[in-house]
CSV table of C-alpha atoms in Angstrom, one decimal:
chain,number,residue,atom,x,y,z
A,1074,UNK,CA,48.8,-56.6,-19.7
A,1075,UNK,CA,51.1,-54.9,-17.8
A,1076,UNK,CA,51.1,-52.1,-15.4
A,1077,UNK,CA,53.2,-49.9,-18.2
A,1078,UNK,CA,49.8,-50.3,-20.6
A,1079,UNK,CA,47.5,-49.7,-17.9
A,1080,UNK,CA,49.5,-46.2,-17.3
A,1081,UNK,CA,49.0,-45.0,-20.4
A,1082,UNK,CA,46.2,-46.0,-21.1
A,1083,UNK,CA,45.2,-44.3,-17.6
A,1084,UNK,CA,46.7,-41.1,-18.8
A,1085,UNK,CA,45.3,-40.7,-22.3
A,1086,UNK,CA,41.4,-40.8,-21.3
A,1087,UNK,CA,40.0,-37.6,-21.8
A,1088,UNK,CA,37.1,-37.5,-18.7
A,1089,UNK,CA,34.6,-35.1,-19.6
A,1090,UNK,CA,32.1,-33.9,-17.2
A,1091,UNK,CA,28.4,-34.1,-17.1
A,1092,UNK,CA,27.7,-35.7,-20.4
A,1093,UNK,CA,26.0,-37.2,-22.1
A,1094,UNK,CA,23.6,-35.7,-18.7
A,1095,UNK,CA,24.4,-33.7,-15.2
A,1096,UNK,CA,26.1,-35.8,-12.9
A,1097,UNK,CA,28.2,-38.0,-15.2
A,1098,UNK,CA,32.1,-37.9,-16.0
A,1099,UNK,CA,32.0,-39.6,-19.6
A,1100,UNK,CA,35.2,-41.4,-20.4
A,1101,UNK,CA,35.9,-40.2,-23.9
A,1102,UNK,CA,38.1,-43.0,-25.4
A,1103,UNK,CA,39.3,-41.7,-28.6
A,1104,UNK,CA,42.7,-40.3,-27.5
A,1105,UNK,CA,43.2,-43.9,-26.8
A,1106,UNK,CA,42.0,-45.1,-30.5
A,1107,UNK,CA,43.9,-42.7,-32.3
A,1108,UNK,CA,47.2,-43.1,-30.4
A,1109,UNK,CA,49.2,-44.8,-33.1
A,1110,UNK,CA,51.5,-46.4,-30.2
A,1111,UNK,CA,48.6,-46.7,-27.8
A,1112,UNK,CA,46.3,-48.3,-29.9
A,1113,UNK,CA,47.4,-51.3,-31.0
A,1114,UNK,CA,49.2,-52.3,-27.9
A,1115,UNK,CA,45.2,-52.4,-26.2
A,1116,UNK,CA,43.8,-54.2,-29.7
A,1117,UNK,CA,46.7,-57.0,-28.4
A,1118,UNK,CA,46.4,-57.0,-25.2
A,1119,UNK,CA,42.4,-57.4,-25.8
A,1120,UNK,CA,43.3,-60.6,-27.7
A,1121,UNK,CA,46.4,-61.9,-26.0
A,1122,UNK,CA,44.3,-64.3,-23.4
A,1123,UNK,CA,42.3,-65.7,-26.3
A,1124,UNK,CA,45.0,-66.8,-28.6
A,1125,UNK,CA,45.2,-70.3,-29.4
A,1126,UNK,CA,41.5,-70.6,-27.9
A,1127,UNK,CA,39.8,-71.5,-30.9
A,1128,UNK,CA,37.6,-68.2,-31.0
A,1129,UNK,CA,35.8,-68.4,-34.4
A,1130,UNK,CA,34.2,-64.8,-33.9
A,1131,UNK,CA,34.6,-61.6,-32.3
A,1132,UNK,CA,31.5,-59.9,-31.8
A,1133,UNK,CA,31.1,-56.2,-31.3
A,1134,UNK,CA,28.5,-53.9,-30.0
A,1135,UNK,CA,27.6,-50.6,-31.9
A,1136,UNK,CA,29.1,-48.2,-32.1
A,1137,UNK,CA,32.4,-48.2,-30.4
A,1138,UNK,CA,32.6,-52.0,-29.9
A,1139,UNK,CA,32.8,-51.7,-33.7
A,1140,UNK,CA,36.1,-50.5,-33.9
A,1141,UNK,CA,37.6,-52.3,-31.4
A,1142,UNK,CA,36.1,-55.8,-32.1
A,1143,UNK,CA,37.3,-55.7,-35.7
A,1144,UNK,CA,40.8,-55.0,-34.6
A,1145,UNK,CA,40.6,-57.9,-32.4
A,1146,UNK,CA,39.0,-60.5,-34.8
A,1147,UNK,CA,41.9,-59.9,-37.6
A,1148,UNK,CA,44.2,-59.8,-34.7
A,1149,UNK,CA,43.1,-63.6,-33.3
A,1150,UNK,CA,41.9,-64.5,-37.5
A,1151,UNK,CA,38.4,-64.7,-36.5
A,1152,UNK,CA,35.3,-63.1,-38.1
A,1153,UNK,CA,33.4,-60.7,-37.5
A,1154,UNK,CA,29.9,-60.2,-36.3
A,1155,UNK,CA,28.7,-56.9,-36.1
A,1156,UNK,CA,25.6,-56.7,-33.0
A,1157,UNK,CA,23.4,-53.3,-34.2
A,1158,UNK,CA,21.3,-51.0,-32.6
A,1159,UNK,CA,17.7,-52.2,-33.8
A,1160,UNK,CA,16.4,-52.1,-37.2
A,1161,UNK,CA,19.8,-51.5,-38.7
A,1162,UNK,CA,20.7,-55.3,-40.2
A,1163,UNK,CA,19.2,-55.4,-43.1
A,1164,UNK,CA,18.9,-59.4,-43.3
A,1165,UNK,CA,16.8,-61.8,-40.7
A,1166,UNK,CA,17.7,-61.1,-37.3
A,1167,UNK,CA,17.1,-62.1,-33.6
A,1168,UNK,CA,16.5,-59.6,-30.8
A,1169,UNK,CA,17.4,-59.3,-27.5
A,1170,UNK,CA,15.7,-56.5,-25.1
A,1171,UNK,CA,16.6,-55.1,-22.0
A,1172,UNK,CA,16.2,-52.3,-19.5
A,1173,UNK,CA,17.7,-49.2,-19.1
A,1174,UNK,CA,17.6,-46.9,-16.3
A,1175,UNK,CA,14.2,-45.2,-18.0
A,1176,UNK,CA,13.0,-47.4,-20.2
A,1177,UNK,CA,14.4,-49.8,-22.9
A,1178,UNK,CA,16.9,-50.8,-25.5
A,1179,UNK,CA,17.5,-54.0,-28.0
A,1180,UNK,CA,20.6,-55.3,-29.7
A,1181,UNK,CA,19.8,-57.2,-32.9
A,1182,UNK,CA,22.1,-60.0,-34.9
A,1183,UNK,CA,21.7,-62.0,-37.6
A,1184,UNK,CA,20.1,-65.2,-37.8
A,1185,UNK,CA,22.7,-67.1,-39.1
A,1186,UNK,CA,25.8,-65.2,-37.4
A,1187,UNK,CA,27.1,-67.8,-35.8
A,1188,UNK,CA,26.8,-70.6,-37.6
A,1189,UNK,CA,27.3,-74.2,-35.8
A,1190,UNK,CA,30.4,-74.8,-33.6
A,1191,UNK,CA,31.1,-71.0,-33.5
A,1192,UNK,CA,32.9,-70.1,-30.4
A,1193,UNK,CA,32.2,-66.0,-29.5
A,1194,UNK,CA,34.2,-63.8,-27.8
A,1195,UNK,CA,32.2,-60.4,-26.8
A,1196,UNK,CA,34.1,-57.0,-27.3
A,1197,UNK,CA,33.0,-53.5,-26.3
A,1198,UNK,CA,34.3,-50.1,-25.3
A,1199,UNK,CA,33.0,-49.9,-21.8
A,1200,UNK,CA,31.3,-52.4,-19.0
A,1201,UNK,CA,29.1,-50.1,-17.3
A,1202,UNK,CA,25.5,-51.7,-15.9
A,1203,UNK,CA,26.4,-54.2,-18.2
A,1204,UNK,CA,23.1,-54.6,-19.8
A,1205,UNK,CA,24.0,-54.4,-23.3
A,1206,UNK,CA,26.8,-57.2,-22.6
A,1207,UNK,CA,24.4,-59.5,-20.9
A,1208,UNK,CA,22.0,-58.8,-24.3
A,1209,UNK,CA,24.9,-59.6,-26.6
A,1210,UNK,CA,25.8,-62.9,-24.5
A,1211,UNK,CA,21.7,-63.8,-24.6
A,1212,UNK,CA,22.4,-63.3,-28.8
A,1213,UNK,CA,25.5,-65.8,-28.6
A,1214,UNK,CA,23.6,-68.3,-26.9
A,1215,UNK,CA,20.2,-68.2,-28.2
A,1216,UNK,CA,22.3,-68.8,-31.6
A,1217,UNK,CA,23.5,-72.0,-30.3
A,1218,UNK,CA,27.0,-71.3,-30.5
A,1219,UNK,CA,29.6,-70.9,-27.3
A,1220,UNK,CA,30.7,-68.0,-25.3
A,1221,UNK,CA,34.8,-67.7,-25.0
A,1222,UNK,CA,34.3,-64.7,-23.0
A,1223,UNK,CA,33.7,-61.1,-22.7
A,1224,UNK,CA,36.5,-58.4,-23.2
A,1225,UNK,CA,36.1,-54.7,-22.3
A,1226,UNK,CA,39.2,-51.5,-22.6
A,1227,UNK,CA,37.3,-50.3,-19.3
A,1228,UNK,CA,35.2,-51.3,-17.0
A,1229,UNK,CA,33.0,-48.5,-14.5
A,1230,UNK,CA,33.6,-50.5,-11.2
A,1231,UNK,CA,31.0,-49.4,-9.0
A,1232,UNK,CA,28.3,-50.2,-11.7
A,1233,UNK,CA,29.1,-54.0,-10.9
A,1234,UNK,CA,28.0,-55.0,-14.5
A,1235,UNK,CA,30.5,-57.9,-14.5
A,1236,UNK,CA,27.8,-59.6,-11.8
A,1237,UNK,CA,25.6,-60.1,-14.6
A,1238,UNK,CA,28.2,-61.8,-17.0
A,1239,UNK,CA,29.2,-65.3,-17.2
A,1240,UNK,CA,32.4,-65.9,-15.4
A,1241,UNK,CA,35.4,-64.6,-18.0
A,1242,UNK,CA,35.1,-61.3,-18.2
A,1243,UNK,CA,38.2,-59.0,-18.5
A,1244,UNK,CA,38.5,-55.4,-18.6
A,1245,UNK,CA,42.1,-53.7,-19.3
A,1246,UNK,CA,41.5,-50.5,-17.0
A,1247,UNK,CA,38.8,-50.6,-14.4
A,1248,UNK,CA,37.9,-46.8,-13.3
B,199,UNK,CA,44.1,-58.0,-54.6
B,200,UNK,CA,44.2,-61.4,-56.2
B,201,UNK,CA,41.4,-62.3,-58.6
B,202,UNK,CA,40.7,-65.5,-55.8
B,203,UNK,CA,40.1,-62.7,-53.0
B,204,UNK,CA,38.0,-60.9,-55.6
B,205,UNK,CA,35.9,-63.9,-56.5
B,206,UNK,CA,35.8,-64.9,-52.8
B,207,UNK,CA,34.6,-61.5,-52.0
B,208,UNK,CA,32.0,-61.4,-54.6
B,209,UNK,CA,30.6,-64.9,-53.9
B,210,UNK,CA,29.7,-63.8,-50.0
B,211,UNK,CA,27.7,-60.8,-50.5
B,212,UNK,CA,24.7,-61.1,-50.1
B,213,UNK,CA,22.4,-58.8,-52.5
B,214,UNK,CA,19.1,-58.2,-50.7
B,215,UNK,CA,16.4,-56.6,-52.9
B,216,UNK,CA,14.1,-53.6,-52.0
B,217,UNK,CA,16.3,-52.7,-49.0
B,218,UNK,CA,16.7,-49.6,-47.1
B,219,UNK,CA,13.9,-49.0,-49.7
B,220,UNK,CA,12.2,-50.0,-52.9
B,221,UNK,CA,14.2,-50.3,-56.1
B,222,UNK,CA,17.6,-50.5,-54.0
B,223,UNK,CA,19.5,-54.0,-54.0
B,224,UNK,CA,21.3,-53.9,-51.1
B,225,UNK,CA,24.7,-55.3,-50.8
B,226,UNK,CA,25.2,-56.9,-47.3
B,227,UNK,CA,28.9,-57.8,-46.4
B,228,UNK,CA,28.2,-59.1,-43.0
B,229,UNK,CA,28.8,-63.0,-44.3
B,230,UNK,CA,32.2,-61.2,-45.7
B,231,UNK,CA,33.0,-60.2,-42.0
B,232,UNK,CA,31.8,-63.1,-40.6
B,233,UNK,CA,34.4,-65.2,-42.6
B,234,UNK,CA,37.3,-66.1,-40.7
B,235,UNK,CA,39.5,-66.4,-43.7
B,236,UNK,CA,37.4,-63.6,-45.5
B,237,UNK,CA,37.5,-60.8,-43.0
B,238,UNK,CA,41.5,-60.8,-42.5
B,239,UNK,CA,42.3,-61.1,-46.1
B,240,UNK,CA,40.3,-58.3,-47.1
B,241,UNK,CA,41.8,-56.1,-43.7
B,242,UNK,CA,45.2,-57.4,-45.3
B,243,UNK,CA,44.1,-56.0,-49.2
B,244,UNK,CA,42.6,-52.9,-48.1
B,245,UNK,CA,46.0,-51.6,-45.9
B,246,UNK,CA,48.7,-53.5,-48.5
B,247,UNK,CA,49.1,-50.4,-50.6
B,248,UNK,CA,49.6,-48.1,-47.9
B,249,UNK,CA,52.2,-50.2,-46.2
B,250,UNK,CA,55.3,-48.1,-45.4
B,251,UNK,CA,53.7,-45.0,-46.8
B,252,UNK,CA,53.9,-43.3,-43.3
B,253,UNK,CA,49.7,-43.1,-42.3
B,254,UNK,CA,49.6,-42.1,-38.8
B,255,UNK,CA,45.6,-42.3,-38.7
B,256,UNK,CA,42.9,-44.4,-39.7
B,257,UNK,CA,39.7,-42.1,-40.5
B,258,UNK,CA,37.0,-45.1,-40.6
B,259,UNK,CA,33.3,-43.3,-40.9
B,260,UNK,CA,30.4,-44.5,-38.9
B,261,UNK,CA,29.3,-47.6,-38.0
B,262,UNK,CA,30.5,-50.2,-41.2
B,263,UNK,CA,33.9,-48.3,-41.6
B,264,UNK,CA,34.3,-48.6,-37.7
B,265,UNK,CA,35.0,-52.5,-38.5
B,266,UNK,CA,37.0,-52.1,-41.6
B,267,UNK,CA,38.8,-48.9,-39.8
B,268,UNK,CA,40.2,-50.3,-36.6
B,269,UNK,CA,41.0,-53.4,-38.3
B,270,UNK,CA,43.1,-51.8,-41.2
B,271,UNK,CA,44.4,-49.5,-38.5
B,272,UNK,CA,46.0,-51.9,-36.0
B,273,UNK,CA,47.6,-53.8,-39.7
B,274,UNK,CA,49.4,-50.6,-40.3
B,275,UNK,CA,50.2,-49.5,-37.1
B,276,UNK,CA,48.2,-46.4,-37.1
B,277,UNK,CA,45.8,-44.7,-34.5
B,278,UNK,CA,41.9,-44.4,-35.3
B,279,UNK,CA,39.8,-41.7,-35.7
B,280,UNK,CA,36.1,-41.9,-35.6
B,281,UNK,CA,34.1,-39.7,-38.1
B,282,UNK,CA,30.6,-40.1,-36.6
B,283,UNK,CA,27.0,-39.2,-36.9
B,284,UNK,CA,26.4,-36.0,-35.7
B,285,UNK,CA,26.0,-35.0,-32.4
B,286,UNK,CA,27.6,-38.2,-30.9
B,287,UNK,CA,31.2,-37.0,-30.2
B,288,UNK,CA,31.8,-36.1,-26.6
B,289,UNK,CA,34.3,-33.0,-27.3
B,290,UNK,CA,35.3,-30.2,-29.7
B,291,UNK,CA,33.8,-31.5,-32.9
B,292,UNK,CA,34.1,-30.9,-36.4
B,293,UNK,CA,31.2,-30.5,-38.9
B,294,UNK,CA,30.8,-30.9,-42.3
B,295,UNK,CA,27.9,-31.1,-44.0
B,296,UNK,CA,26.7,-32.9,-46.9
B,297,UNK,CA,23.8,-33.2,-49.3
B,298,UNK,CA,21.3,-36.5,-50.0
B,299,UNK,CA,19.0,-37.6,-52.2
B,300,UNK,CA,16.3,-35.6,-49.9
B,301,UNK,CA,17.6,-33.7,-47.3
B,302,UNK,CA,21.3,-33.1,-45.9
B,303,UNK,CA,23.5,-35.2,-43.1
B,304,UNK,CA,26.6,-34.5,-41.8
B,305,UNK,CA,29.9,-36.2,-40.0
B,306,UNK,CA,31.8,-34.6,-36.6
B,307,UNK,CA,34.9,-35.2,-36.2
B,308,UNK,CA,36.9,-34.3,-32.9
B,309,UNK,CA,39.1,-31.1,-33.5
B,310,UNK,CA,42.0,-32.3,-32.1
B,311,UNK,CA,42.1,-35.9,-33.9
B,312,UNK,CA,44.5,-35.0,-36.7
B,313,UNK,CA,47.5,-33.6,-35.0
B,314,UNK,CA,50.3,-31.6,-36.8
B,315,UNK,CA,51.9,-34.1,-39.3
B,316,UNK,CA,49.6,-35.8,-39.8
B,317,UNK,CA,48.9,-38.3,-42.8
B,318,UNK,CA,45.1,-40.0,-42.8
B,319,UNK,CA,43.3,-42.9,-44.5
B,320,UNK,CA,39.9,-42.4,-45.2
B,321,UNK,CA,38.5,-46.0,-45.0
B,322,UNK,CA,34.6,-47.4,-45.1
B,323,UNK,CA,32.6,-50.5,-46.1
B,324,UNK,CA,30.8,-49.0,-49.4
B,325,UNK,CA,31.5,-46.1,-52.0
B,326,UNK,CA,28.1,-45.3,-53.3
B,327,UNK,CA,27.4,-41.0,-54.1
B,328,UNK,CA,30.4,-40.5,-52.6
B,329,UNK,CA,28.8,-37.9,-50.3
B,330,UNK,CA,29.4,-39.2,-47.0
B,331,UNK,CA,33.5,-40.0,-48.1
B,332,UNK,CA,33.7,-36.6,-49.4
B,333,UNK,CA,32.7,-34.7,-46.3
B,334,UNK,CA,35.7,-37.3,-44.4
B,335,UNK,CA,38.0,-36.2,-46.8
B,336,UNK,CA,37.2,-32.0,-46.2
B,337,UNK,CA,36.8,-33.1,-42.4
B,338,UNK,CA,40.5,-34.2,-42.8
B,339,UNK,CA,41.6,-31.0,-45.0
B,340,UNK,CA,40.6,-29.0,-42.4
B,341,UNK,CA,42.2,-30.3,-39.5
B,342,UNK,CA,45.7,-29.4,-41.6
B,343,UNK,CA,46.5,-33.1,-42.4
B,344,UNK,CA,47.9,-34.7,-45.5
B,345,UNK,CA,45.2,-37.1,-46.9
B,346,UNK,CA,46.7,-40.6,-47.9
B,347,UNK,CA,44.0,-41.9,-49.8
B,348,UNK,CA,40.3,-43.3,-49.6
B,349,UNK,CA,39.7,-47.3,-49.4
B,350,UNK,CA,36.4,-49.2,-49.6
B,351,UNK,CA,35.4,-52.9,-49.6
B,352,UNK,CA,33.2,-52.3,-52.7
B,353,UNK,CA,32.2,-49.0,-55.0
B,354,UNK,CA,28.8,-49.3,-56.8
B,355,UNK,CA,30.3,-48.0,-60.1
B,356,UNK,CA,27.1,-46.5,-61.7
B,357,UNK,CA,27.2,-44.1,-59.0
B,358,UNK,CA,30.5,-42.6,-59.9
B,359,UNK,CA,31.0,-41.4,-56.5
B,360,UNK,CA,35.0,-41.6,-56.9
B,361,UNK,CA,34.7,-38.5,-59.4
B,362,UNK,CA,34.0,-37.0,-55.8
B,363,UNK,CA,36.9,-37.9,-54.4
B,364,UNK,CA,40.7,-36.9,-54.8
B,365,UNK,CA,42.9,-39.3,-57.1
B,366,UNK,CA,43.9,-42.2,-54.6
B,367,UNK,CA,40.5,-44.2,-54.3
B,368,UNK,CA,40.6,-47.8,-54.3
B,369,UNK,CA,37.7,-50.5,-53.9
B,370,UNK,CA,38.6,-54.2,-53.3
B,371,UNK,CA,35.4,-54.9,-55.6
B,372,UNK,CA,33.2,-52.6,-57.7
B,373,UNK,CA,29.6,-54.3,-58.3
């Protein structure tokens, strides 16, 4: 990753004010995605630490860690495992809840996602509390398989969600 | 598209009966993503006959066409664009409308995602109706950019939904 990448990457957020509610500057990400120079240059530096590690599967979280983690299996000739908002897989699935600010939220995978000897690497848009991450990692494990790490495009410092993630978490951009 | 990749394809769906709904059999291609040899060679067969034809963009439509989208994106060297649910676009979004079975939905698209020049793939897991592909391809009409084409994993033939679409459709696998 070098400082170059982190630049542009820097420059092309769009930060929009007060949504999705008062008080919060959403980082809108899709300059970023549909930079045709930009955008593979992240999908590789996502993957570059990973190569030659023997990761069998990326798995992404809906919605955004869709795009990005699909990228990133083909790039590292993994497969895919797609971690849905409840209710959406339509086959047997385990489900992991956790809190939000008011209330709660669940991520759901398939039983037999990970099959034995799988090693997962996580991939989303953004690390903010990091409670969806922590919900995907509980997924990985409960399936048996192992964790190669967890890779973010940007991580929300001051949130501190990388406290409740096993050690190899890396985030291109931290803002 | 060999006829191996085709058979390969075929043999890893998996049909689940009575899903969203009575009287549907549901194709599920998560084992087809979860397939480290699957997933890239089908990334590779959807962008191969688009290679060198100048596509700038990558339109996939939410959340399956996310995975194919940013995957089939990064193999051509193009930016992504996400054509999303309604109302979950952070900027200046574009509507379009479209009818179901009961009811209508729609897809936003952000107004400034198609830039002057520019040449778009529509790409998503499953041509069915061909509702939801047909508002993509009017979302990228009226951003003033040059549509490429329309690619899908699979097209449930019965439902003619290509006769939707303009000319250049192509499904890896009709069932």
């Amino acid at each position: 990753m070098t400082d170059d990448l982190q630049s542009r990457l820097r420059a092309s957020l769009r930060a929009i004010p007060d949504y999705p509610k008062p008080g919060i500057l959403f980082q809108d990400i899709t300059p970023v995605l549909g930079d045709a120079r930009l955008f593979p240059a992240i999908v590789d530096a996502l993957a570059a630490p990973y190569r030659g590690s023997g990761i069998t599967h990326v798995l992404g979280i809906e919605a955004r860690g869709f795009i990005l983690g699909g990228a990133v299996a083909v790039t590292l000739g993994a497969g895919f495992v797609p971690a849905r908002k409840p209710g959406k897989l339509p086959w047997k699935a385990l489900r992991e809840t956790y809190a939000l600010e008011y209330g709660t939220d669940a991520l759901d995978m398939h039983e037999d996602a990970l099959p034995e000897g799988a090693r997962a690497l996580v991939v989303d848009d953004v690390l903010a509390t990091g409670g969806t991450a922590a919900a995907a990692v509980a997924l990985v494990r409960r399936a048996g398989a192992g964790l190669a790490g967890c890779a973010f495009l940007l991580e929300i410092g001051v949130l501190e969600g990388r406290n409740r993630l096993p050690e190899d978490v890396r985030a291109l951009l931290a803002v």
